[in-house]
PDB file of C-alpha atoms in Angstrom:
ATOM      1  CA  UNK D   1     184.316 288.079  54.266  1.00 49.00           C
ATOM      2  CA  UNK D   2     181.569 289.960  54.544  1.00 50.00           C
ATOM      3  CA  UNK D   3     181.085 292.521  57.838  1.00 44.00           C
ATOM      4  CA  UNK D   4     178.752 290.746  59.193  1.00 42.00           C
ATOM      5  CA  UNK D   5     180.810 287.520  59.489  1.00 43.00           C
ATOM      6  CA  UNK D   6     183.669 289.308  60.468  1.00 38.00           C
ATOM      7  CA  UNK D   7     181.402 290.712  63.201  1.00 39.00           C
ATOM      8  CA  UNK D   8     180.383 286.689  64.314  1.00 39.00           C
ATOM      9  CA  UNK D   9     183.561 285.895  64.296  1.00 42.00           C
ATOM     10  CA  UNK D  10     185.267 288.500  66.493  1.00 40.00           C
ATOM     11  CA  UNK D  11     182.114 288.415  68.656  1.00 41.00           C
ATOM     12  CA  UNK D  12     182.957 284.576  69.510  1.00 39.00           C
ATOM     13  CA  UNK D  13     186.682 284.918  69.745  1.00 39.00           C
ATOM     14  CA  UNK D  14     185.374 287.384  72.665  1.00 36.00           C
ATOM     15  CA  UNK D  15     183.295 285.323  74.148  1.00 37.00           C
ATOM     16  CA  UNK D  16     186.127 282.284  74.501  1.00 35.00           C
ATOM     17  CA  UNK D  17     188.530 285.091  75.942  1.00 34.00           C
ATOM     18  CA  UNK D  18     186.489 286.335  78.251  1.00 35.00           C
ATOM     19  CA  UNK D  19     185.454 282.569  79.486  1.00 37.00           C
ATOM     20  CA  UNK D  20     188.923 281.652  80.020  1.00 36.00           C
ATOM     21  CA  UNK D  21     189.856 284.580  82.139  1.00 38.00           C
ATOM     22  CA  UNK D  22     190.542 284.271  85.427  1.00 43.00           C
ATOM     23  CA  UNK D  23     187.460 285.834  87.029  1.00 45.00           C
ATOM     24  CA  UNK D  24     187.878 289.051  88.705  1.00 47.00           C
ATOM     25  CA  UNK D  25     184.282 290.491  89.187  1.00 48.00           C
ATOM     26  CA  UNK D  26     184.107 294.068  89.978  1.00 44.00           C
ATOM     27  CA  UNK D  27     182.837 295.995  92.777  1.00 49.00           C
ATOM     28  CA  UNK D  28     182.323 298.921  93.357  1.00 48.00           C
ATOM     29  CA  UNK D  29     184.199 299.499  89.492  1.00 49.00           C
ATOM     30  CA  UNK D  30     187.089 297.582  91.127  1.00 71.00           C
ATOM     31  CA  UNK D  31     189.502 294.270  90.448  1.00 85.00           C
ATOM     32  CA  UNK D  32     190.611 291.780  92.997  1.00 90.00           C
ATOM     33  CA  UNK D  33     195.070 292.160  92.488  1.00 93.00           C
ATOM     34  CA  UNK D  34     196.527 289.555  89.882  1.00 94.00           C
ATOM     35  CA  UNK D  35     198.563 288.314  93.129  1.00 94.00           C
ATOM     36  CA  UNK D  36     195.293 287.754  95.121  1.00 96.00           C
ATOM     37  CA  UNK D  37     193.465 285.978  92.193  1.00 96.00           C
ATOM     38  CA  UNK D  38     196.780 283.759  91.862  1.00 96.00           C
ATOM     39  CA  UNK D  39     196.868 282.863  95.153  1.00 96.00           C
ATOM     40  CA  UNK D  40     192.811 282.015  95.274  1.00 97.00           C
ATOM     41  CA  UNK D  41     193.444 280.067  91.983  1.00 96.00           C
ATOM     42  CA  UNK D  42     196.284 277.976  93.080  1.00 96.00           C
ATOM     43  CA  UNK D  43     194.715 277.159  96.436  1.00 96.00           C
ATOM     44  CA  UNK D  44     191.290 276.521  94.635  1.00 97.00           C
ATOM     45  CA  UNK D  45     191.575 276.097  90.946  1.00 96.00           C
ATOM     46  CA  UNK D  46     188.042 275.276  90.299  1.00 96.00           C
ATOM     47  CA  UNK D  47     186.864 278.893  92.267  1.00 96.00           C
ATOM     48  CA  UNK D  48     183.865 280.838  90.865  1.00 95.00           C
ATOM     49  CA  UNK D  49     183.765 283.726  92.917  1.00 95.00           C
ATOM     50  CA  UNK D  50     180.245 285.075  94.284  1.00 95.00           C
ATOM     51  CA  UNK D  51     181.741 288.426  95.543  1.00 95.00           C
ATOM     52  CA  UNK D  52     184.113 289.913  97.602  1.00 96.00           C
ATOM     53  CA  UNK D  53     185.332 293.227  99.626  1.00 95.00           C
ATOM     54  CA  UNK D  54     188.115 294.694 100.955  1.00 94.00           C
ATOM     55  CA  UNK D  55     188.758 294.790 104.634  1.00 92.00           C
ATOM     56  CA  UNK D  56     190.871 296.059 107.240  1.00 89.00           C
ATOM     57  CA  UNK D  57     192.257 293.131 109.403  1.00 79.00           C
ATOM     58  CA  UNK D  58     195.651 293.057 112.052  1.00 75.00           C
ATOM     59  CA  UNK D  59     195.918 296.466 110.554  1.00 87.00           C
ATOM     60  CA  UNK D  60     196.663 294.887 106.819  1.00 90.00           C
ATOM     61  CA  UNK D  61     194.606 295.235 103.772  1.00 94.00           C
ATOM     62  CA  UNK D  62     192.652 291.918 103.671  1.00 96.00           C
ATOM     63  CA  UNK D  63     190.410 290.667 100.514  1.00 97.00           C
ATOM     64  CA  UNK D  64     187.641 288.815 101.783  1.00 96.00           C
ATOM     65  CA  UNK D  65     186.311 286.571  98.947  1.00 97.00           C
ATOM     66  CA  UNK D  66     183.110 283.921  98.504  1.00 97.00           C
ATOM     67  CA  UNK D  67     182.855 281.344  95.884  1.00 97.00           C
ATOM     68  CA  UNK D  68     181.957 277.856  95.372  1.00 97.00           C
ATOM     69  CA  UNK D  69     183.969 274.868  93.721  1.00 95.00           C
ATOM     70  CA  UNK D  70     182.222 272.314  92.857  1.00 92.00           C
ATOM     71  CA  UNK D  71     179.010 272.191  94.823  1.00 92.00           C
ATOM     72  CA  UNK D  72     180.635 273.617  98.308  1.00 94.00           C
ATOM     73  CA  UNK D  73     180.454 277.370  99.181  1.00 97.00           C
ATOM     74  CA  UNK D  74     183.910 278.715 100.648  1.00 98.00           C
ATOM     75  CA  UNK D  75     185.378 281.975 101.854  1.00 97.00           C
ATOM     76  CA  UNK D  76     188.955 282.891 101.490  1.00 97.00           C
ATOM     77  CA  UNK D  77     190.575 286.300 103.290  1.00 96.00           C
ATOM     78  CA  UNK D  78     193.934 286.889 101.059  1.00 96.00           C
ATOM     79  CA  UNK D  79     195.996 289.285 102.113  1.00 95.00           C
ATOM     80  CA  UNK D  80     196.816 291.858  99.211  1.00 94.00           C
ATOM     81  CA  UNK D  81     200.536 290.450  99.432  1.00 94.00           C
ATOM     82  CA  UNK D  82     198.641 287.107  98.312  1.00 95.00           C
ATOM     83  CA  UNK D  83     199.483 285.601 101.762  1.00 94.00           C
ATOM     84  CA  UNK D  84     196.189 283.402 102.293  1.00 96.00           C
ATOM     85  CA  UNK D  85     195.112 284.126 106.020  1.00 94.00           C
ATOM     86  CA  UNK D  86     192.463 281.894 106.189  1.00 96.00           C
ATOM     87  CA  UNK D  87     189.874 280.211 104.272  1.00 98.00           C
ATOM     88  CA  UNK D  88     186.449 278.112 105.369  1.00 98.00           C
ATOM     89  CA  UNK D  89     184.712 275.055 103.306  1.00 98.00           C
ATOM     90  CA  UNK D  90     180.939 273.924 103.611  1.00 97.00           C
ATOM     91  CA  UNK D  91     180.685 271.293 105.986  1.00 97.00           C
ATOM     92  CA  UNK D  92     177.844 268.599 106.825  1.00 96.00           C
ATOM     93  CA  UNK D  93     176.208 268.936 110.056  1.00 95.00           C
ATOM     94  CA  UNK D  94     177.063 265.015 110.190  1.00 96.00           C
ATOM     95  CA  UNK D  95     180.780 266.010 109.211  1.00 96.00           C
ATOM     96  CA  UNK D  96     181.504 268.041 112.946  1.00 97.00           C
ATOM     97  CA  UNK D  97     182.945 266.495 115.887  1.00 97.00           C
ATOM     98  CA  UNK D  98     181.048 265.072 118.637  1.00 97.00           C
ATOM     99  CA  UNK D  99     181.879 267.533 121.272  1.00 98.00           C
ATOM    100  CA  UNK D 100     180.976 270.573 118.445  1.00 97.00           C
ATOM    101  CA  UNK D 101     177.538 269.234 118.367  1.00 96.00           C
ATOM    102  CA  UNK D 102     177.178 269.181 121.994  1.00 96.00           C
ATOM    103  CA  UNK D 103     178.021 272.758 122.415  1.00 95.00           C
ATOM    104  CA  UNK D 104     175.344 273.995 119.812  1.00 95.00           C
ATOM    105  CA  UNK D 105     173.013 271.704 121.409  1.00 93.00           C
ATOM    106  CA  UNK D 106     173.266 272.853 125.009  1.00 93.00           C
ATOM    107  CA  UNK D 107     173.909 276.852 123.850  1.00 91.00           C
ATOM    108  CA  UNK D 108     170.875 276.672 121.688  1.00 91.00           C
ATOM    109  CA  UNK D 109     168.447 273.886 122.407  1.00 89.00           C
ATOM    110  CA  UNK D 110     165.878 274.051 120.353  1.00 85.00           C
ATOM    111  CA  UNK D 111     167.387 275.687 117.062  1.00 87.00           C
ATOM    112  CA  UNK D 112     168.768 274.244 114.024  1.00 92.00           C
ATOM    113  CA  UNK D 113     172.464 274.448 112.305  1.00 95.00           C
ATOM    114  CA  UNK D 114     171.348 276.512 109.199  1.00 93.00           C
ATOM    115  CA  UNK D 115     174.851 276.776 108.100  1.00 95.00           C
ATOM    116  CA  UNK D 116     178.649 275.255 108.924  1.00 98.00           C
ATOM    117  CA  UNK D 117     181.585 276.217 107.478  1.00 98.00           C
ATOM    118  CA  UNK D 118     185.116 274.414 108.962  1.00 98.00           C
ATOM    119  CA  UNK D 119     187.654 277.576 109.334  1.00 98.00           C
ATOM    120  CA  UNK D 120     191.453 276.376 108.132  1.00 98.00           C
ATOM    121  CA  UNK D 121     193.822 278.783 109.564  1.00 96.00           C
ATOM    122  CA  UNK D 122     196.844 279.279 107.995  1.00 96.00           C
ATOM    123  CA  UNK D 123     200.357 280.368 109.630  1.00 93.00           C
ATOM    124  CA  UNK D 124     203.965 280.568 107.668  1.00 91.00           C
ATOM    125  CA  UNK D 125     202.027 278.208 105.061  1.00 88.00           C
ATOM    126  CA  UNK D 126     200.918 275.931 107.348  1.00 95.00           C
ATOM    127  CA  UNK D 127     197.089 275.227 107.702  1.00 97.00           C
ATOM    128  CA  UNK D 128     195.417 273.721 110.972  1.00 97.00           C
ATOM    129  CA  UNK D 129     191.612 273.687 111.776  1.00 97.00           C
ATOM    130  CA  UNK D 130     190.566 275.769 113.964  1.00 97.00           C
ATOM    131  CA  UNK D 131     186.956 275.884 113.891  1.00 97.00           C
ATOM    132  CA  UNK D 132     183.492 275.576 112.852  1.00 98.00           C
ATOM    133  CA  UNK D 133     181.595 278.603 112.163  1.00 97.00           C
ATOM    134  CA  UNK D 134     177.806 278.037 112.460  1.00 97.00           C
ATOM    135  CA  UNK D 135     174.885 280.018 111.750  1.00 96.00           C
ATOM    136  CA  UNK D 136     172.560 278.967 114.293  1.00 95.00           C
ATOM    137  CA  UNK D 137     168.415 279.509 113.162  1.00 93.00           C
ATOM    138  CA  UNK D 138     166.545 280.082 116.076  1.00 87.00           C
ATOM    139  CA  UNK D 139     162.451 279.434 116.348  1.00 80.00           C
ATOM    140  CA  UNK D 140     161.364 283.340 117.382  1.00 80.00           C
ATOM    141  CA  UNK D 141     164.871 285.128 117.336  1.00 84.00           C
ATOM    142  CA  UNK D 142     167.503 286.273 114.426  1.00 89.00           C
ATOM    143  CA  UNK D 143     169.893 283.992 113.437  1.00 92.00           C
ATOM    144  CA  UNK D 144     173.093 283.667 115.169  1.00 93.00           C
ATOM    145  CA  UNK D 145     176.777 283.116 114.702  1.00 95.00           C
ATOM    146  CA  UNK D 146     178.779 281.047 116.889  1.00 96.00           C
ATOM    147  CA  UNK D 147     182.781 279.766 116.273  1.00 96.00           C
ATOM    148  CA  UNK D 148     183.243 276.711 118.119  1.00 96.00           C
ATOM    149  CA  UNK D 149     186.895 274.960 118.570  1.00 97.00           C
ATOM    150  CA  UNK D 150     186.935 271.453 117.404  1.00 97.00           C
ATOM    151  CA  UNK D 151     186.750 270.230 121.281  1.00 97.00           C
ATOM    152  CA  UNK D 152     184.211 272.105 121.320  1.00 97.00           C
ATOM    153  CA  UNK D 153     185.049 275.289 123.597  1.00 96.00           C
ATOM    154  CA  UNK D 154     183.013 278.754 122.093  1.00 95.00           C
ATOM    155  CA  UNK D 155     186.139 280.632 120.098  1.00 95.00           C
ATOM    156  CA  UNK D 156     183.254 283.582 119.292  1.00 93.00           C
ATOM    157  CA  UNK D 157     179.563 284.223 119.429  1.00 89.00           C
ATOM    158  CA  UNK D 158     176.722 284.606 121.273  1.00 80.00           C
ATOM    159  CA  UNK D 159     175.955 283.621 125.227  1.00 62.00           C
ATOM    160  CA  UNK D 160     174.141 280.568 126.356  1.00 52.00           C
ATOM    161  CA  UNK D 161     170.008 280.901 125.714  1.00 47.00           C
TER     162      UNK D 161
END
C-alpha cells in the first residue's frame, strides 16, 4: 500500500472514531467527567451538546450543560457525582398552562414570550415539573427572566411593570 493510501485510510478510520464518541467539547482545555456524560446520555441519548460550565450550586460542584435533541434546545445541571439535579425542554407558548399565561400577561402586558423552557426537577430520581422559565422581550427594555409555577404563582424574576 502505498503511504498515501495508508494515510486515507487511517485518516477515515479517525474520522468514524471521533463521530462515534460520546461528545465532550472542551472549555476552557477541559472535559465534562465520563460519569456526567453517562448520565446526560442515558437521560438524553440523542444530546448534542452546545456548551457547558461548571458551577457552584447547594455548595456542590454542578455541570451546567446546553444541547438540543432533535429540534428542542434543553439544559441539564448534573451534579459531578452524575446525580441529574434538574433539566429544562423547549416548550410552545401554546404548550403552558392557562394560569402561566395569565401571569406573563398581567406582569408584562405588552411584551412577547421570546423563549420557554418547562424546568423538571428531580429529587431521589424522581422528576416533577416545577416550572416554566420564560424570557420575556419587552418593546423599550432588556429582556427579562421570569420562573413561573405551573398555577401560575412567580417562583423567580422580575416585579410587576
Amino acid at each position: 500500500m502505498t503511504s498515501l493510501a495508508v494515510f486515507a485510510t487511517l485518516s477515515l478510520a479517525v474520522s468514524v472514531v471521533a463521530a462515534s464518541a460520546p461528545q465532550r467539547p472542551a472549555g476552557n482545555g477541559r472535559t465534562v467527567p465520563a460519569n456526567v456524560m453517562a448520565a446526560l446520555t442515558t437521560k438524553f441519548p440523542q444530546a448534542k451538546i452546545d456548551k457547558w460550565s461548571k458551577e457552584k450550586e447547594e455548595g456542590k460542584e454542578v455541570y451546567d450543560i446546553e444541547f438540543r435533541q432533535g429540534d428542542r434546545k434543553f439544559e441539564a445541571d448534573i451534579f459531578a457525582d452524575g446525580t441529574i439535579h434538574n433539566w429544562e425542554q423547549q416548550v410552545a407558548a401554546s404548550d403552558l398552562p392557562q394560569p402561566v399565561v395569565q401571569t406573563v400577561s398581567r406582569q408584562f402586558p405588552k411584551a412577547e414570550m421570546k423563549e420557554i423552557m418547562a424546568v423538571t426537577g428531580v429529587t431521589n430520581g424522581n422528576e416533577h415539573l416545577e416550572g416554566y422559565e420564560i424570557v420575556v422581550k419587552r418593546a423599550l427594555k432588556k429582556d427579562v427572566e421570569i420562573t413561573i409555577a405551573p398555577d401560575g404563582k412567580v417562583l423567580e424574576g422580575p416585579k410587576k411593570e
